Amino acid sequence: MRPADVADPGLADAGRLRIEWSDRQMPVLADIRQRFERERPLEGWRISACLHVTAETANLMRTLAAGGADAVLCSSNPLSTQDDVAASLVTHFDIPTYAIKGEDRDSYYAHIAAALDHRPQVTMDDGADLVNELHTRRQELLDEVVGGTEETTTGVIRLRAMAKAGKLAYPIVAVNEALTKHLFDNRYGTGQSAIDGILRATNILFAGSTVVVGGYGWVGRGIATRAHGMGASVVVVEVDPIRALEAAMDGFRVMTAAEAARLGDVFISGTGNLNVWGRHHFPEMRDGAILANAGHFNDEFELGALEEQAQSSREVRPFTREYLMPDGRRIYVLADGRLVNLGAAEGHPAMVMDMSFANQALGLEWLREHLDELEPRVYGIPEGIDREVARLKLESMGVHIEPMTPEQKAYSESYESGT
Ligand code: ADE
């Protein structure tokens, strides 16, 4: 066995069952894995991946190995690791994995450093922490790196900022920009899994409660729609006028963070920005208010200010911390303000990660084929890959779609015919 750092290797058998369960719901990735086994499109590539260490990610790592890559894995969040999966990756799949659920900041960065010690030619990131470490503290490794992929909205924003500042050293494929990624993973994946995390942590009833959603991007939309479907009265807080208008016309109440602070039973933030609710809002919140973060980083709520304002705090249920305020009110923070879906639940279901990770695998293959033409900037997933992932997903669901007739195709490409 190669070097690794996981919580308990004894959990490996439980992890393998979880990986197999998720694999049954990832038919598109399984299909790609079979082809990769035959064609070995990633032969010899050393890959360092920094992703949430879940059963779904395990199936992606198996796919990279099937394609001939020598891949190692560390976690992209201190709280998202499934320890049994990490153990199985090391024990059964010979994938060096560095990840422990609940690790502190030092251990988190030590694990990124260990993944970088692999001297990657390719990076895979979810949030751009590994890429950032590589460009700041491990620049000596950059010469060997030829490309990378990025999974999430927050990471793509950071990478585009790096590219704009002329700091990005190699091309990166933005998996998040595939329609078959963000329209499904960010919307239906987070829409379900964030609520799953809140329910597992608290067991509250959504019906009849007021749920305030911060942000009306794809994540916010998914959460708002699902919360509404469960009978909650949904309020949206949004800074962008067009998105706010959409939220209003989708039937949600739209207001400022300060107005919403007084109304919410549950606050769910998925803005990708910081201090959406902070020091001025906590004194206004109701007794029993629950704060859950669905954005990549744990800074959407100003938790330092909450800690200063509170008299004391205690863990009242797993992943549920109660803050006692001087006036007797209690405010609850889930999963330490980290991604609630991965901290308090199991992340997005495999059925949706199937498409995200199919884009990851096919994005890597595309990167290898086009290395000579690429510059150090952020590239979207090519439309052909996106459509192929959708086609394969529909096929796996047994859904047949209508083909255009030759007459319709000609009509759709013409300009002559009118009234
Ligand atoms: N991001 C959200 N859900 C995930 C999952 N199940 N696996 C990996 N990354 C994720």
Coordinates of C-alpha atoms and ligand atoms in Angstrom, one line a residue:
M1 CA 0.0 0.0 0.0
R2 CA 1.2 3.5 -0.9
P3 CA 1.4 6.4 1.6
A4 CA -2.0 7.7 2.8
D5 CA -3.7 9.4 5.7
V6 CA -7.2 8.2 6.6
A7 CA -9.1 8.0 9.9
D8 CA -9.5 4.3 10.2
P9 CA -8.4 1.6 7.6
G10 CA -10.8 -0.8 9.4
L11 CA -13.7 1.1 7.8
A12 CA -12.7 0.0 4.3
D13 CA -15.3 -2.8 3.8
A14 CA -18.2 -0.4 4.7
G15 CA -16.7 2.1 2.3
R16 CA -16.6 -0.4 -0.5
L17 CA -20.3 -1.1 -0.1
R18 CA -21.1 2.6 -0.2
I19 CA -18.9 3.0 -3.4
E20 CA -20.7 0.0 -5.0
W21 CA -24.1 1.4 -4.1
S22 CA -23.3 4.8 -5.7
D23 CA -21.7 3.1 -8.7
R24 CA -25.1 1.5 -9.6
Q25 CA -26.5 5.0 -9.9
M26 CA -23.6 6.3 -12.0
P27 CA -24.2 4.5 -15.3
V28 CA -22.7 7.2 -17.5
L29 CA -19.4 7.2 -15.6
A30 CA -19.4 3.4 -15.6
D31 CA -19.7 3.5 -19.4
I32 CA -16.8 5.9 -19.7
R33 CA -14.8 3.7 -17.3
Q34 CA -15.3 0.7 -19.5
R35 CA -14.1 2.6 -22.5
F36 CA -11.2 4.1 -20.6
E37 CA -10.1 0.5 -19.6
R38 CA -9.9 -0.4 -23.3
E39 CA -8.4 2.9 -24.7
R40 CA -6.3 4.1 -21.7
P41 CA -6.6 7.8 -22.7
L42 CA -4.9 9.1 -19.5
E43 CA -2.0 6.6 -19.6
G44 CA 0.9 7.7 -17.4
W45 CA -0.5 11.0 -16.2
R46 CA 0.2 11.8 -12.6
I47 CA -2.9 13.5 -11.2
S48 CA -3.4 15.2 -7.9
A49 CA -7.1 15.6 -7.1
C50 CA -8.6 17.8 -4.4
L51 CA -12.3 16.9 -4.3
H52 CA -14.9 16.0 -1.6
V53 CA -13.9 12.5 -0.6
T54 CA -17.3 10.7 -1.2
A55 CA -18.4 7.5 -2.7
E56 CA -19.2 9.3 -6.0
T57 CA -15.6 10.8 -6.1
A58 CA -14.3 7.3 -5.4
N59 CA -16.0 6.1 -8.6
L60 CA -14.4 9.0 -10.5
M61 CA -11.0 8.0 -9.1
R62 CA -11.6 4.4 -10.3
T63 CA -12.3 5.8 -13.7
L64 CA -9.1 7.8 -13.8
A65 CA -7.1 4.7 -12.8
A66 CA -8.9 2.7 -15.5
G67 CA -7.8 5.3 -18.0
G68 CA -4.2 4.8 -17.0
A69 CA -3.7 7.7 -14.7
D70 CA -1.7 7.5 -11.5
A71 CA -4.0 9.6 -9.3
V72 CA -3.9 10.6 -5.6
L73 CA -6.7 12.3 -3.7
C74 CA -7.1 14.8 -0.9
S75 CA -10.2 16.5 0.4
S76 CA -11.5 19.8 -0.7
N77 CA -13.2 20.5 2.6
P78 CA -12.3 19.6 6.2
L79 CA -15.8 18.3 6.9
S80 CA -16.9 16.5 3.7
T81 CA -14.9 13.3 3.9
Q82 CA -16.6 10.0 4.2
D83 CA -14.0 8.1 6.3
D84 CA -15.1 4.7 5.2
V85 CA -14.8 5.6 1.5
A86 CA -11.3 7.1 2.1
A87 CA -10.3 3.8 3.8
S88 CA -11.7 1.7 0.9
L89 CA -9.9 3.9 -1.7
V90 CA -6.6 3.1 0.0
T91 CA -7.3 -0.5 0.8
H92 CA -9.2 -1.8 -2.2
F93 CA -8.4 0.6 -5.0
D94 CA -4.8 1.5 -4.3
I95 CA -5.5 5.2 -4.5
P96 CA -3.4 7.2 -2.1
T97 CA -5.9 9.3 -0.2
Y98 CA -5.3 12.1 2.4
A99 CA -8.5 13.0 4.1
I100 CA -10.1 12.8 7.6
K101 CA -13.6 14.0 8.4
G102 CA -13.4 16.9 10.9
E103 CA -9.7 17.6 10.4
D104 CA -8.4 21.0 11.4
R105 CA -7.0 23.6 9.1
D106 CA -3.4 22.4 9.6
S107 CA -4.3 18.8 8.7
Y108 CA -6.4 20.0 5.7
Y109 CA -3.4 21.9 4.3
A110 CA -0.9 19.1 5.2
H111 CA -3.1 16.8 3.1
I112 CA -3.1 19.2 0.1
A113 CA 0.7 19.3 0.5
A114 CA 0.9 15.5 0.5
A115 CA -1.2 15.4 -2.7
L116 CA 1.1 17.9 -4.3
D117 CA 4.1 15.8 -3.3
H118 CA 2.9 13.5 -6.0
R119 CA 4.4 16.0 -8.5
P120 CA 1.2 16.3 -10.6
Q121 CA 1.1 16.8 -14.3
V122 CA -2.6 17.5 -13.9
T123 CA -4.6 19.0 -11.1
M124 CA -8.3 18.4 -10.3
D125 CA -9.8 20.9 -7.9
D126 CA -13.1 21.7 -6.2
G127 CA -12.8 25.3 -5.0
A128 CA -9.2 26.0 -6.2
D129 CA -7.4 25.5 -2.9
L130 CA -5.0 23.0 -4.4
V131 CA -4.3 25.3 -7.4
N132 CA -3.8 28.2 -5.1
E133 CA -1.3 26.3 -2.9
L134 CA 0.5 25.2 -6.0
H135 CA 0.8 28.7 -7.3
T136 CA 1.8 30.3 -4.0
R137 CA 3.8 27.8 -1.9
R138 CA 4.8 25.1 -4.3
Q139 CA 5.8 27.0 -7.4
E140 CA 8.7 24.7 -8.0
L141 CA 6.2 22.0 -9.1
L142 CA 4.6 24.2 -11.8
D143 CA 7.0 23.3 -14.6
E144 CA 5.6 19.8 -14.8
V145 CA 1.9 20.8 -14.7
V146 CA 0.2 20.8 -18.1
G147 CA -3.4 21.3 -17.2
G148 CA -6.2 20.8 -14.8
T149 CA -10.0 20.8 -14.1
E150 CA -12.2 22.7 -11.7
E151 CA -15.5 21.4 -10.4
T152 CA -17.3 24.3 -8.8
T153 CA -18.6 27.9 -9.2
T154 CA -16.4 29.3 -6.5
G155 CA -13.3 27.7 -7.9
V156 CA -14.0 28.9 -11.4
I157 CA -14.4 32.5 -10.1
R158 CA -11.1 32.3 -8.3
L159 CA -9.3 30.8 -11.4
R160 CA -10.7 33.4 -13.7
A161 CA -9.5 36.1 -11.3
M162 CA -6.0 34.5 -11.4
A163 CA -6.0 34.3 -15.2
K164 CA -7.1 37.9 -15.4
A165 CA -4.2 38.9 -13.1
G166 CA -1.9 36.9 -15.4
K167 CA -1.1 34.5 -12.5
L168 CA -2.6 31.3 -13.8
A169 CA 0.3 29.1 -15.1
Y170 CA -1.6 26.4 -17.1
P171 CA -5.0 25.8 -18.8
I172 CA -7.9 24.6 -16.7
V173 CA -11.2 23.1 -17.8
A174 CA -14.2 24.6 -16.0
V175 CA -16.4 21.5 -15.5
N176 CA -18.9 23.8 -13.7
E177 CA -19.7 25.5 -17.0
A178 CA -21.1 22.4 -18.6
L179 CA -24.9 22.7 -18.7
T180 CA -25.0 19.0 -17.7
K181 CA -23.1 20.1 -14.6
H182 CA -24.5 23.3 -13.2
L183 CA -28.1 22.9 -14.3
F184 CA -28.4 19.6 -12.5
D185 CA -25.7 19.3 -9.8
N186 CA -25.9 22.9 -8.6
R187 CA -29.7 23.1 -8.8
Y188 CA -31.2 19.6 -8.2
G189 CA -28.2 18.2 -6.4
T190 CA -27.8 21.1 -3.9
G191 CA -31.6 21.7 -3.8
Q192 CA -32.0 18.2 -2.4
S193 CA -28.8 17.6 -0.5
A194 CA -28.7 20.9 1.4
I195 CA -32.2 20.2 2.7
D196 CA -31.2 16.6 3.5
G197 CA -28.3 18.0 5.6
I198 CA -30.6 20.3 7.5
L199 CA -33.1 17.6 8.2
R200 CA -30.5 15.0 9.3
A201 CA -29.0 17.6 11.6
T202 CA -32.2 19.0 13.1
N203 CA -35.2 16.8 12.1
I204 CA -37.3 20.0 11.8
L205 CA -40.5 20.3 9.7
F206 CA -40.2 22.5 6.7
A207 CA -43.9 22.7 6.1
G208 CA -45.2 26.0 7.6
S209 CA -41.7 27.3 8.3
T210 CA -40.2 30.4 6.8
V211 CA -37.0 29.5 4.9
V212 CA -34.8 32.4 3.8
V213 CA -32.5 31.6 0.8
G214 CA -29.5 33.8 0.2
G215 CA -28.6 33.9 -3.5
Y216 CA -30.7 33.0 -6.5
G217 CA -28.1 31.4 -8.7
W218 CA -28.5 27.8 -9.6
V219 CA -27.9 26.6 -6.0
G220 CA -30.3 29.1 -4.5
R221 CA -33.0 28.3 -7.1
G222 CA -32.7 24.6 -6.4
I223 CA -33.0 25.1 -2.6
A224 CA -35.9 27.7 -2.9
T225 CA -37.9 25.4 -5.2
R226 CA -37.4 22.3 -3.1
A227 CA -38.2 24.2 0.2
H228 CA -41.4 25.6 -1.4
G229 CA -42.3 22.0 -2.5
M230 CA -42.1 20.9 1.1
G231 CA -44.5 23.5 2.2
A232 CA -42.2 26.2 3.5
S233 CA -42.8 29.9 2.9
V234 CA -39.7 30.9 1.0
V235 CA -38.0 34.3 1.1
V236 CA -35.1 35.1 -1.3
V237 CA -32.3 37.6 -0.7
E238 CA -30.4 38.5 -3.8
V239 CA -28.1 41.4 -4.9
D240 CA -28.5 41.0 -8.7
P241 CA -31.6 42.8 -10.0
I242 CA -32.3 40.3 -12.8
R243 CA -32.0 37.3 -10.5
A244 CA -34.1 39.1 -7.9
L245 CA -36.8 39.8 -10.5
E246 CA -36.7 36.1 -11.5
A247 CA -37.1 35.1 -7.9
A248 CA -40.1 37.5 -7.5
M249 CA -41.7 36.2 -10.7
D250 CA -41.1 32.6 -9.7
G251 CA -43.4 33.4 -6.8
F252 CA -40.9 34.0 -3.9
R253 CA -40.9 37.0 -1.6
V254 CA -37.7 39.1 -2.2
M255 CA -36.3 41.4 0.4
T256 CA -33.1 42.7 2.0
A257 CA -31.0 40.5 4.3
A258 CA -32.0 42.8 7.2
E259 CA -35.7 42.5 6.6
A260 CA -35.4 38.7 6.2
A261 CA -33.3 38.4 9.3
R262 CA -36.4 39.1 11.4
L263 CA -38.6 36.6 9.6
G264 CA -36.7 33.4 9.0
D265 CA -36.9 30.1 10.9
V266 CA -34.2 28.7 8.6
F267 CA -31.5 30.7 6.7
I268 CA -29.7 28.9 3.9
S269 CA -27.0 30.7 2.1
G270 CA -25.6 29.8 -1.3
T271 CA -24.3 33.0 -2.6
G272 CA -20.5 32.3 -2.9
N273 CA -19.9 35.5 -1.1
L274 CA -19.1 36.4 2.5
N275 CA -21.0 37.8 5.6
V276 CA -24.5 37.5 4.0
W277 CA -25.8 37.5 7.5
G278 CA -23.6 39.0 10.1
R279 CA -23.2 41.0 13.3
H280 CA -26.1 43.4 12.5
H281 CA -28.5 40.6 11.7
F282 CA -28.0 38.1 14.6
P283 CA -29.6 40.4 17.2
E284 CA -32.7 40.6 15.0
M285 CA -33.2 36.9 14.5
R286 CA -35.9 34.8 16.1
D287 CA -35.3 32.5 19.0
G288 CA -34.5 29.1 17.4
A289 CA -33.2 30.4 14.1
I290 CA -31.2 27.9 12.1
L291 CA -28.2 28.9 9.9
A292 CA -27.1 26.5 7.2
N293 CA -24.5 27.2 4.5
A294 CA -24.8 25.7 1.1
G295 CA -21.9 27.7 -0.5
H296 CA -18.4 26.4 -1.0
F297 CA -16.7 28.3 1.8
N298 CA -17.6 28.7 5.5
D299 CA -17.8 32.5 5.4
E300 CA -21.3 33.2 4.3
F301 CA -22.4 33.8 7.9
E302 CA -20.2 36.0 10.0
L303 CA -19.6 33.3 12.6
G304 CA -16.8 35.2 14.4
A305 CA -19.3 37.9 15.3
L306 CA -21.9 35.3 16.4
E307 CA -19.3 33.8 18.7
E308 CA -18.4 37.3 20.1
Q309 CA -22.1 38.1 20.7
A310 CA -23.1 34.8 22.2
Q311 CA -22.8 34.1 26.0
S312 CA -21.9 30.5 25.3
S313 CA -22.3 27.7 22.8
R314 CA -22.6 23.9 22.9
E315 CA -23.1 21.0 20.5
V316 CA -26.7 19.9 21.0
R317 CA -26.9 17.3 18.2
P318 CA -24.3 16.1 15.7
F319 CA -23.5 19.0 13.4
T320 CA -25.8 21.4 15.4
R321 CA -24.2 24.0 17.6
E322 CA -26.4 26.2 19.8
Y323 CA -25.4 29.8 20.5
L324 CA -27.0 31.3 23.6
M325 CA -27.5 35.0 23.2
P326 CA -27.5 37.5 26.1
D327 CA -31.3 38.0 25.8
G328 CA -31.9 34.3 26.1
R329 CA -32.5 33.6 22.4
R330 CA -30.8 30.6 20.8
I331 CA -29.4 30.5 17.3
Y332 CA -28.3 27.2 15.7
V333 CA -25.4 26.8 13.3
L334 CA -25.2 23.6 11.3
A335 CA -21.9 21.9 10.3
D336 CA -19.8 24.7 11.7
G337 CA -21.0 26.9 8.8
R338 CA -19.4 24.5 6.3
L339 CA -21.2 23.0 3.3
V340 CA -24.3 21.5 5.1
N341 CA -25.0 18.9 2.5
L342 CA -21.6 17.3 2.7
G343 CA -21.0 18.1 6.4
A344 CA -24.3 16.8 7.8
A345 CA -25.4 14.5 5.0
E346 CA -23.8 12.6 2.1
G347 CA -23.6 15.4 -0.6
H348 CA -25.4 15.2 -3.8
P349 CA -26.9 11.9 -4.8
A350 CA -24.9 9.7 -7.2
M351 CA -27.5 10.1 -9.9
V352 CA -26.6 13.7 -10.4
M353 CA -22.8 13.4 -9.6
D354 CA -22.8 10.9 -12.5
M355 CA -23.1 13.8 -15.0
S356 CA -20.7 16.1 -13.1
F357 CA -18.0 13.4 -13.0
A358 CA -18.6 12.2 -16.6
N359 CA -17.7 15.8 -17.5
Q360 CA -14.6 15.6 -15.3
A361 CA -13.5 12.4 -17.0
L362 CA -14.3 13.5 -20.5
G363 CA -12.8 17.0 -19.8
L364 CA -9.5 15.3 -18.9
E365 CA -9.5 13.3 -22.1
W366 CA -10.2 16.5 -24.1
L367 CA -7.4 18.3 -22.3
R368 CA -5.0 15.5 -23.2
E369 CA -6.1 15.6 -26.9
H370 CA -5.8 19.4 -27.1
L371 CA -2.8 20.2 -24.9
D372 CA -0.8 21.7 -27.8
E373 CA -3.4 24.3 -28.6
L374 CA -4.3 25.5 -25.1
E375 CA -3.1 28.6 -23.3
P376 CA -3.0 29.3 -19.5
R377 CA -6.6 30.3 -19.1
V378 CA -9.9 28.9 -18.1
Y379 CA -11.8 26.8 -20.8
G380 CA -15.4 25.8 -20.8
I381 CA -16.4 22.2 -21.4
P382 CA -16.8 21.8 -25.2
E383 CA -20.5 21.7 -26.3
G384 CA -20.0 18.3 -27.9
I385 CA -19.0 16.7 -24.6
D386 CA -21.9 18.4 -22.8
R387 CA -24.5 17.1 -25.3
E388 CA -22.9 13.6 -25.2
V389 CA -23.3 13.5 -21.4
A390 CA -26.9 14.5 -21.7
R391 CA -27.5 11.9 -24.4
L392 CA -25.9 9.1 -22.4
K393 CA -27.8 10.1 -19.2
L394 CA -31.1 10.0 -21.0
E395 CA -30.2 6.7 -22.5
S396 CA -29.4 5.3 -19.0
M397 CA -32.8 6.6 -17.8
G398 CA -34.6 4.8 -20.7
V399 CA -35.8 8.1 -22.0
H400 CA -36.2 8.5 -25.8
I401 CA -36.3 12.0 -27.4
E402 CA -37.9 13.1 -30.6
P403 CA -35.5 13.4 -33.5
M404 CA -35.9 16.4 -35.9
T405 CA -37.3 15.4 -39.3
P406 CA -35.0 16.4 -42.3
E407 CA -37.8 18.9 -43.2
Q408 CA -37.7 20.4 -39.6
K409 CA -33.9 20.6 -39.7
A410 CA -33.9 22.4 -43.0
Y411 CA -36.6 24.8 -41.7
S412 CA -34.6 25.5 -38.5
E413 CA -31.6 26.5 -40.5
S414 CA -33.4 28.6 -43.1
Y415 CA -34.4 32.3 -43.1
E416 CA -36.6 32.4 -46.2
S417 CA -40.0 31.1 -44.9
G418 CA -42.2 33.5 -42.9
T419 CA -45.9 34.2 -42.6
Ligands
ADE1 N1 -20.3 17.8 -4.2 C1 -21.6 17.8 -3.8 N2 -21.9 16.5 -3.6 C2 -20.9 15.7 -3.9 C3 -20.7 14.3 -3.9 N3 -21.6 13.5 -3.5 N4 -19.4 13.9 -4.2 C4 -18.5 14.8 -4.5 N5 -18.6 16.1 -4.6 C5 -19.8 16.6 -4.3

